[in-house]
Tab-separated table of N, CA and C in Angstrom:
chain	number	residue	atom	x	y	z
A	1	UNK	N	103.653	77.139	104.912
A	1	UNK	CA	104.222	77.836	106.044
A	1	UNK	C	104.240	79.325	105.735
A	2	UNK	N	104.039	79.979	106.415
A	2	UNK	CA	103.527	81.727	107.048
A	2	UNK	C	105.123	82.086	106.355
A	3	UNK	N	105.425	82.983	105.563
A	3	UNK	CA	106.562	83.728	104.779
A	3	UNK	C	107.383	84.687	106.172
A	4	UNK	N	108.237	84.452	106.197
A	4	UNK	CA	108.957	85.455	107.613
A	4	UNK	C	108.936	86.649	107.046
A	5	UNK	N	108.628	87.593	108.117
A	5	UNK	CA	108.219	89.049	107.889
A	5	UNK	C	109.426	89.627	108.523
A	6	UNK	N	110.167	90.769	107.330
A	6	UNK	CA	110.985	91.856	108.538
A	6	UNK	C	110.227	92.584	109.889
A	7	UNK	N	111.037	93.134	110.934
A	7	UNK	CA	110.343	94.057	111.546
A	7	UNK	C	109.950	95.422	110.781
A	8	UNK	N	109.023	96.069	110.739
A	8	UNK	CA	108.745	97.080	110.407
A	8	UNK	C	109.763	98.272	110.322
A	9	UNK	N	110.268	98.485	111.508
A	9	UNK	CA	111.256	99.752	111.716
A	9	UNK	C	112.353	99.489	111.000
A	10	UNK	N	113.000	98.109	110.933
A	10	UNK	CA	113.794	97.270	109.917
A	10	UNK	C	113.841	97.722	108.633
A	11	UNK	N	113.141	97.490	108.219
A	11	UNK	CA	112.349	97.400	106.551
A	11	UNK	C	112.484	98.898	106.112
A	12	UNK	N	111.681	99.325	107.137
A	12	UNK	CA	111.673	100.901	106.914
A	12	UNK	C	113.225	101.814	106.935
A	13	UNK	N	113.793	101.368	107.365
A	13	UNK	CA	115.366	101.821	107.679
A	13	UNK	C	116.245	101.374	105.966
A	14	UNK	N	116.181	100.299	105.653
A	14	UNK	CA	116.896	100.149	104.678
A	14	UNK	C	116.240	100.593	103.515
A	15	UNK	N	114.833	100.851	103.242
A	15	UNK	CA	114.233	101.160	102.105
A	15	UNK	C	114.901	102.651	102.071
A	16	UNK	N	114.425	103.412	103.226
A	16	UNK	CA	115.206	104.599	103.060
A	16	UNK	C	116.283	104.984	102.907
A	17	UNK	N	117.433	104.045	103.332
A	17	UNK	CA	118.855	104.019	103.113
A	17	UNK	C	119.130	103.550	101.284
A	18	UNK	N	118.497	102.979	101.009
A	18	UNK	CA	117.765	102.302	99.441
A	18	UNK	C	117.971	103.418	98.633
A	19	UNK	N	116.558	104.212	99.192
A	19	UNK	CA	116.264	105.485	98.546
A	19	UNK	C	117.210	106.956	98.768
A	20	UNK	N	117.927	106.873	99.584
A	20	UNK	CA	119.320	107.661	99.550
A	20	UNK	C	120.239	107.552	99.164
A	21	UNK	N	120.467	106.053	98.451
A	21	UNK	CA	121.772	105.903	97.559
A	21	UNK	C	121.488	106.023	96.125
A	22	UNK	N	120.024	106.183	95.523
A	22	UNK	CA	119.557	106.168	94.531
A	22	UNK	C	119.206	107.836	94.270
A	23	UNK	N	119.942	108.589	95.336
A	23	UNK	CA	119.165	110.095	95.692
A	23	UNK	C	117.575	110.545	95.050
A	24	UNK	N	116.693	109.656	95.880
A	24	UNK	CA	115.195	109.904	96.014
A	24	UNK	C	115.421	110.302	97.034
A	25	UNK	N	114.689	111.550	97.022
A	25	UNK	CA	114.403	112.296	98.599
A	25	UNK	C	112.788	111.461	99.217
A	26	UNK	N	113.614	110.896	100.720
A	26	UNK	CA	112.376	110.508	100.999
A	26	UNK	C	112.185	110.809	102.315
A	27	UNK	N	110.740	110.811	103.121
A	27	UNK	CA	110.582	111.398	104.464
A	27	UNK	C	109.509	110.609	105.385
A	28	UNK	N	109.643	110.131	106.477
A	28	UNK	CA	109.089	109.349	107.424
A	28	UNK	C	108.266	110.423	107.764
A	29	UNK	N	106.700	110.030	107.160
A	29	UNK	CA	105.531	111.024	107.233
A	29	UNK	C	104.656	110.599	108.760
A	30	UNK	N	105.008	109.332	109.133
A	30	UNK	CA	103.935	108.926	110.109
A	30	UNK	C	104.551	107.700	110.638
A	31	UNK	N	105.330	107.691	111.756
A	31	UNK	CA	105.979	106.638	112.613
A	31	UNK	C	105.133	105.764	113.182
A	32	UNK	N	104.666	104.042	112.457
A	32	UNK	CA	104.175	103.723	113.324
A	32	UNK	C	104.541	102.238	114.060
A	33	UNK	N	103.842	100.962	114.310
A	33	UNK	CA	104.736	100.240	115.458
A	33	UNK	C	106.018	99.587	114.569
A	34	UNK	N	107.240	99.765	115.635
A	34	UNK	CA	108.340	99.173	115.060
A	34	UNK	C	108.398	97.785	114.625
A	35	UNK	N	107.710	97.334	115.355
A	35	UNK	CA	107.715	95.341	114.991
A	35	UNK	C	106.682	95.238	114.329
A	36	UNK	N	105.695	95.942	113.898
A	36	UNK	CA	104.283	94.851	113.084
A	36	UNK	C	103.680	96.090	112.363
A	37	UNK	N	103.727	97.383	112.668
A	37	UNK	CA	103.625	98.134	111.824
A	37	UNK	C	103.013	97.748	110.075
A	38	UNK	N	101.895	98.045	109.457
A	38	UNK	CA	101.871	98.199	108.395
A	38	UNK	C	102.516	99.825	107.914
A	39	UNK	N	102.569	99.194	106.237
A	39	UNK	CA	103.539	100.646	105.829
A	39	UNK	C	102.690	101.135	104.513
A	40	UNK	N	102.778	101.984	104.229
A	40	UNK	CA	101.780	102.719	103.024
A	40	UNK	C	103.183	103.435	102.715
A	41	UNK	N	103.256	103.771	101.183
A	41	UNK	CA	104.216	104.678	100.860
A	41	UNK	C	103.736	105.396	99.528
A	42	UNK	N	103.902	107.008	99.782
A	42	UNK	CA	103.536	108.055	98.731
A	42	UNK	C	104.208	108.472	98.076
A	43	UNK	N	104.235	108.594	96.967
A	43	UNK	CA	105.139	108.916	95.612
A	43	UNK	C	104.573	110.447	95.291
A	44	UNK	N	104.871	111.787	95.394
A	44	UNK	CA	104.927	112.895	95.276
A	44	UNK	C	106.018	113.408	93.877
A	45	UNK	N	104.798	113.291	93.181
A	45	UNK	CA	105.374	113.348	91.664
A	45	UNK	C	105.927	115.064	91.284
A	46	UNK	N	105.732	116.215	92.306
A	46	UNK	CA	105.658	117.483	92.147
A	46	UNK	C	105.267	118.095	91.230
A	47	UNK	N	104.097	117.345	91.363
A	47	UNK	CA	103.358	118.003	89.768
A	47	UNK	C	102.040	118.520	90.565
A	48	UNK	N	101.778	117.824	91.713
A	48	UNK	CA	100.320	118.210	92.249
A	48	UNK	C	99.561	116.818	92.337
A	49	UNK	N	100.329	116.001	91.148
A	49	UNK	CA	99.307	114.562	91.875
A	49	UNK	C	100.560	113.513	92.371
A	50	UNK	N	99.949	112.644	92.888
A	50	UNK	CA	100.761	111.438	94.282
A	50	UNK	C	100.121	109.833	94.098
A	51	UNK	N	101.184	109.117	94.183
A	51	UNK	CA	100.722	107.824	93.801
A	51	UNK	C	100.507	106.755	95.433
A	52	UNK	N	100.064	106.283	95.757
A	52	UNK	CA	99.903	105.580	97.337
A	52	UNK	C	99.787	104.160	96.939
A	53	UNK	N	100.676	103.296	97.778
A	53	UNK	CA	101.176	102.094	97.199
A	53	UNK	C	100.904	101.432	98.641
A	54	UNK	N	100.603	100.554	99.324
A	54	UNK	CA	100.794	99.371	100.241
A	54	UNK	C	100.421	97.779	99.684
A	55	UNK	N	101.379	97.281	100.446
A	55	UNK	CA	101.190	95.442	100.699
A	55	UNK	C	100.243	94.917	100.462
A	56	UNK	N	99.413	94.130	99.777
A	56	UNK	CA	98.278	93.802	100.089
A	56	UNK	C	98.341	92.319	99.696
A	57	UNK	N	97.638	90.957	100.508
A	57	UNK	CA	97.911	89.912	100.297
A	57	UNK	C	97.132	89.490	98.931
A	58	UNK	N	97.896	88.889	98.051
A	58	UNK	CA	97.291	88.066	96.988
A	58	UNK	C	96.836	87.207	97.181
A	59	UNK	N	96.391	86.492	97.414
A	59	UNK	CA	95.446	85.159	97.372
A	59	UNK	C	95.725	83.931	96.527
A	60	UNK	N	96.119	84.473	95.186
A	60	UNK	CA	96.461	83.524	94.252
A	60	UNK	C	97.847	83.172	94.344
A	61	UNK	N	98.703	84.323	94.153
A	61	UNK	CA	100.051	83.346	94.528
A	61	UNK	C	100.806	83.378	95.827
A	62	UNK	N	99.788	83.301	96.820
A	62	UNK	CA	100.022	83.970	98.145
A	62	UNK	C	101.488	84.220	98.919
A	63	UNK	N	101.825	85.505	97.723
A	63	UNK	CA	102.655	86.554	98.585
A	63	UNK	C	101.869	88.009	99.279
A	64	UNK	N	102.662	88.933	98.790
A	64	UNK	CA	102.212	90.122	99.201
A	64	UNK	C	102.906	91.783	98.842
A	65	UNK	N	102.183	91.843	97.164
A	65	UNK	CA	103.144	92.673	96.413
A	65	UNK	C	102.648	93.762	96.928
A	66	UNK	N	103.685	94.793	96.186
A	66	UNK	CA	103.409	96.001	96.739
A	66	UNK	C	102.421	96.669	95.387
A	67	UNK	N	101.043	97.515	96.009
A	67	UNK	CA	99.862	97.546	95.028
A	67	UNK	C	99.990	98.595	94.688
A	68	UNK	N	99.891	99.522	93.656
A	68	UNK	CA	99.347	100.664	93.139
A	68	UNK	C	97.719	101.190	93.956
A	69	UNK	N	97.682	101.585	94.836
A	69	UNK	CA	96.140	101.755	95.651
A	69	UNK	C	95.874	103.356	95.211
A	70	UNK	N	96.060	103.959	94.607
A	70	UNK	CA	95.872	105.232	93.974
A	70	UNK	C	96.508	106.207	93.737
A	71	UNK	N	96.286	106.821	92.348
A	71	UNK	CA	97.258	107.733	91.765
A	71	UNK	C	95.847	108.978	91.408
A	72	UNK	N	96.233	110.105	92.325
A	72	UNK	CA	94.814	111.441	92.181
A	72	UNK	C	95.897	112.421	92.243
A	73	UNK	N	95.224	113.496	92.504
A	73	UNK	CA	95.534	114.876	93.145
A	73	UNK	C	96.352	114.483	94.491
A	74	UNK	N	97.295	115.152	95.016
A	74	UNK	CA	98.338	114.790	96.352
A	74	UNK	C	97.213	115.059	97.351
A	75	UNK	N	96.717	116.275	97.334
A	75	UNK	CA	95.475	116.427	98.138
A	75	UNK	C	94.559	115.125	98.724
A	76	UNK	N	94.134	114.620	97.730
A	76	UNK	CA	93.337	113.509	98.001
A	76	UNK	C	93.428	112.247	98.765
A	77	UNK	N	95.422	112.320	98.074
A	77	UNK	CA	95.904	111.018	98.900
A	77	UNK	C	96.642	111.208	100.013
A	78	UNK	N	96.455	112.622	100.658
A	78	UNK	CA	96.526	112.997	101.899
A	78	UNK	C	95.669	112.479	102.765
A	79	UNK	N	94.313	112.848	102.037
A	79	UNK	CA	93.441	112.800	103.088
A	79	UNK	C	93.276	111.114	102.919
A	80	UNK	N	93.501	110.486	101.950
A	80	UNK	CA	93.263	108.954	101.934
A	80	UNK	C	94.294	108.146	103.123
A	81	UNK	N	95.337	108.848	103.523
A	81	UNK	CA	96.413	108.527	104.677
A	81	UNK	C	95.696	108.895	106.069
A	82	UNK	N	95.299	110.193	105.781
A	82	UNK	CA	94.618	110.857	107.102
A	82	UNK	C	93.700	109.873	107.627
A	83	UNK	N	92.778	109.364	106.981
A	83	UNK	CA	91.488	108.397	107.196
A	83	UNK	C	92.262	106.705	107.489
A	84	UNK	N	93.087	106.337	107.029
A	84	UNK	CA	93.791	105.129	107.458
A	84	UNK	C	94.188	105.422	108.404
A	85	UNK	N	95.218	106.006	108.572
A	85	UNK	CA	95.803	106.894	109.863
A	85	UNK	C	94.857	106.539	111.511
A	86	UNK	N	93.704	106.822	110.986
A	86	UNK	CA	92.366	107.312	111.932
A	86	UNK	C	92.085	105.584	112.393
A	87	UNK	N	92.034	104.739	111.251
A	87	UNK	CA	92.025	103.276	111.654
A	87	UNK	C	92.943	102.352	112.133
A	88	UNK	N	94.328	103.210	111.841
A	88	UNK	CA	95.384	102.296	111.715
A	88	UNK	C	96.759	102.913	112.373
A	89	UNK	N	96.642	103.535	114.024
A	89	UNK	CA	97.080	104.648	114.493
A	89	UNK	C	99.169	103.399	114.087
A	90	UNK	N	98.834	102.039	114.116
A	90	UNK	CA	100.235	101.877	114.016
A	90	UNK	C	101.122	101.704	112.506
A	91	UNK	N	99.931	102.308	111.866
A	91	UNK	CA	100.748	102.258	110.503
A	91	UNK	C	101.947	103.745	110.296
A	92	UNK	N	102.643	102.977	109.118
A	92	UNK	CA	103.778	103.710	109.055
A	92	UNK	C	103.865	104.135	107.253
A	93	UNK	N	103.836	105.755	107.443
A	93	UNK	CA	103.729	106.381	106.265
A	93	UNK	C	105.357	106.747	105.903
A	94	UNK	N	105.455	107.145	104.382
A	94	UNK	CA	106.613	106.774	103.857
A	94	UNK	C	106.076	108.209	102.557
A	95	UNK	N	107.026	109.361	102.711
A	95	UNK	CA	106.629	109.843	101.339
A	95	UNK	C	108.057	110.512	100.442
A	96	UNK	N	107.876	109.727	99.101
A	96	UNK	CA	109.214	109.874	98.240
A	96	UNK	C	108.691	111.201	97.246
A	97	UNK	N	109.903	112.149	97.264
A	97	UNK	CA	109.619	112.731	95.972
A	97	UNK	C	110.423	112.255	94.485
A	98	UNK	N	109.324	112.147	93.567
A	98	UNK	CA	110.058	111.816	92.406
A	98	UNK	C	109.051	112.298	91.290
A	99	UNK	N	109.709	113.242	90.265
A	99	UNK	CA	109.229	113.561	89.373
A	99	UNK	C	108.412	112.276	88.636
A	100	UNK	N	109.459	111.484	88.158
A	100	UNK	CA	109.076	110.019	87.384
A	100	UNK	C	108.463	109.218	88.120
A	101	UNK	N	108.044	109.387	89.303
A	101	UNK	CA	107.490	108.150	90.114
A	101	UNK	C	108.021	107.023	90.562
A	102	UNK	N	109.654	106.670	90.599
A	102	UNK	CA	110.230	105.979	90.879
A	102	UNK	C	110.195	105.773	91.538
A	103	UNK	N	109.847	104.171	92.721
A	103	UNK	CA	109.724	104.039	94.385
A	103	UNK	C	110.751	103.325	94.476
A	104	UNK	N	111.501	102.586	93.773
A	104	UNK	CA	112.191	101.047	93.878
A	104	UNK	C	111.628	99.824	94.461
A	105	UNK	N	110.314	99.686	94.521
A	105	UNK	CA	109.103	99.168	95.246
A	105	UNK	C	109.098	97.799	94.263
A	106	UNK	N	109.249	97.752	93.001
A	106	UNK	CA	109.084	97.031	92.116
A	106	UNK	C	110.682	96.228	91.735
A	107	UNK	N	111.669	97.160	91.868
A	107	UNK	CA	113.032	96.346	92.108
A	107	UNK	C	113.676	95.449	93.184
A	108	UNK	N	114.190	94.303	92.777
A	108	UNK	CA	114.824	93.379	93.573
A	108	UNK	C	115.576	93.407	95.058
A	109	UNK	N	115.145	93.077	96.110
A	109	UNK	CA	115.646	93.333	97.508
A	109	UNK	C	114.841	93.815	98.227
A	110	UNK	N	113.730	94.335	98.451
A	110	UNK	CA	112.357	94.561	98.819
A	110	UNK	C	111.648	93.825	99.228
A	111	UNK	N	111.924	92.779	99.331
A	111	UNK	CA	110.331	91.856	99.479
A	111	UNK	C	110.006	91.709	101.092
């Protein structure tokens, strides 16, 4: 049986409320559909490079962790949003600043 999915705008609301009690500054880069919305989220290390993380289904133990999809120059993974963006007008961008790279992406209550 199909895993129940939050709504998007949902999900997105408490991660950020998440990330404000943990004081990560974080900022809703790209609003997109409230109910089905996919979400991408950027880690802005303020160093000049940025880490870009989304969902992606596993196959093997079919959930749907959250992936490391590239760590470059911030530049790059701008434009790597810009170009999804272009395919994916209802996705929903997410960008945290954190020196250490901390998303809470990997800690418990997330899924």
């Amino acid at each position: 049986m199909a895993e129940a999915r939050l709504a998007a705008g949902v999900w997105v609301s408490a991660y950020l409320t998440r990330l404000g009690l943990a004081n990560i500054p974080a900022y809703v880069i790209a609003h997109g559909d409230d109910t089905a919305g996919a979400i991408m989220v950027k880690c802005a290390r303020l160093d000049g490079t940025a880490q870009l993380y989304a969902r992606e289904w596993d196959m093997d133990s079919d959930e749907r962790p959250w992936t490391l999809t590239a760590d470059l120059p911030e530049a790059q993974i701008d434009q790597a949003i810009r170009r999804q963006r272009g395919f994916d007008p209802d996705l929903w961008v997410i960008e945290i600043e954190s020196r250490d790279g901390r998303t809470l992406l990997d800690e418990a209550g997330l899924g």
